[in-house]
Amino acid sequence: MIQKVKGTYDVYGQYGKKLLYVEKLIRMFMEKYNYEYFRTPIFESSSLFHRGVGETTDIVTKETYDFKDRGNRDLTLRPEGTAGIIRSYIENKLYGNNSMPVKAWYYGPMYRYERPQSGRFREFYQFGVEAFGSDDPMMDAEIISIPVNLYKALGLKEIKVNINTLGDDESRKRYREALIEYFKPHLESLCEDCKERFKKNPLRILDCKLDAGTDIMKKAPKTIDYLTDKSKEHFENVKKYLKALNIEYVVNTNLVRGLDYYTHTVFEVEANVKGFGSQNVLCGGGRYDNLVETLDGPRTSGVGFAMGMERLMTAIEYEKIELPVINNVDCFIIPISENEKQLGFEICMNLRSKGFITEIDYNNRNLKNNFKLADKLNSKYIIIIGNDEKISNILTIKNNITKEEYKVELDKLVDFFNENINKN
Ligand code: HAM
């Protein structure tokens, strides 16, 4: 038997229903926030991610799925969505319209060659948003509010919002110098990767999974102490807006995020529910005011986030949230024999076209097995069609819960269901 590839999973059954419910909620949210749906390719030129995500990030150095196509092009399965959206923003010249920031949302699979474990897959789905063309801290607060409000709407309670700031270019430069100064005498005690990071991008040392938690890391300089006045003001305003929106947050000065592109605000939302496991970051994001330019676009501010759908679904399960998924059909149709099948099929399609969830026996089961199946499907009503019904055009509709029976003329059938079934 051929099995699924390590780090991937299948969706079906109840999980599929719940996932569709959450996806629907996301679409409704994005409509209200007035974000535009974007879909970009799953594979892009490898150079997009090298430059976009950052040469020194774990994602690019260790985790990308790179391949050559038959035309010898270097391609990469996208490890995240931001770089592709920016490529699209630049290539389609969406910066032309200055009247409004471009607010994009996207949803789809991402690929990272990570060690699979609970909450960490090699193919996983992200819902993400990116807003271009506003450097106003109000936009940072709006971006943070989207996942927080979505989690609230789903009923999640045990979440924690961590925020930090990396500041503008000048602040980041000062901070980088402070990090070099600080880590230089400790280089020997850092892991091999960190020695390399020290040369290329010392900020990445703070993101190391091996050295995390050591004393050297804990005592490392904090971004917050190297901010320019302008950067401080930006961060103060982000916090002001979050307070105005009643969004509780914690300033976590160790938060730097695992991608190179951030400036100013960075944030992550964690699941705090007991037993969730170590991969508890439900979503993360921040501002990236240099990235559009790095990818050859005009200087444009940007801010966004992405959330992992698998971790969200696990949080819903761990917090024991019952999502309102539909687990029953409105009507199950049983044609007694071949003779009544066509009429049954027509009725089935007609009810479906009027908005009722309708099933029919496709397998010529006997009555007993059909009743069992109707129960399994939690069917509210059953219609058995025999020769008499076919000739008279009068159907017997059985309420499968109360067991009451009703005689209804064929052309009054839809009226009956309209009266007796609440479609919402
Ligand atoms: P990220 O922190 O790399 O950020 O990923 C965002 C979220 O994707 C994580 O918080 C996590 O929920 C989920 N995730 C990441 N890797 C995995 C995995 N291997 N398995 C399951 N879930 C995973 C980004 O991707 C940035 N593009 C976010 C962003 C958008 N920043 C600005 N705009």
Short mmCIF file of C-alpha atoms in Angstrom, two decimals, residues 1 36 188 261 268 286 309:
data_model
loop_
_atom_site.label_atom_id
_atom_site.label_comp_id
_atom_site.label_asym_id
_atom_site.label_seq_id
_atom_site.Cartn_x
_atom_site.Cartn_y
_atom_site.Cartn_z
CA MET A 1 0.00 0.00 0.00
CA GLU A 36 -9.10 41.34 -1.31
CA GLU A 188 32.67 29.48 21.45
CA TYR A 261 12.07 40.83 6.79
CA GLU A 268 2.70 36.07 17.80
CA GLY A 286 4.59 41.96 11.75
CA MET A 309 -4.78 26.12 10.22
#
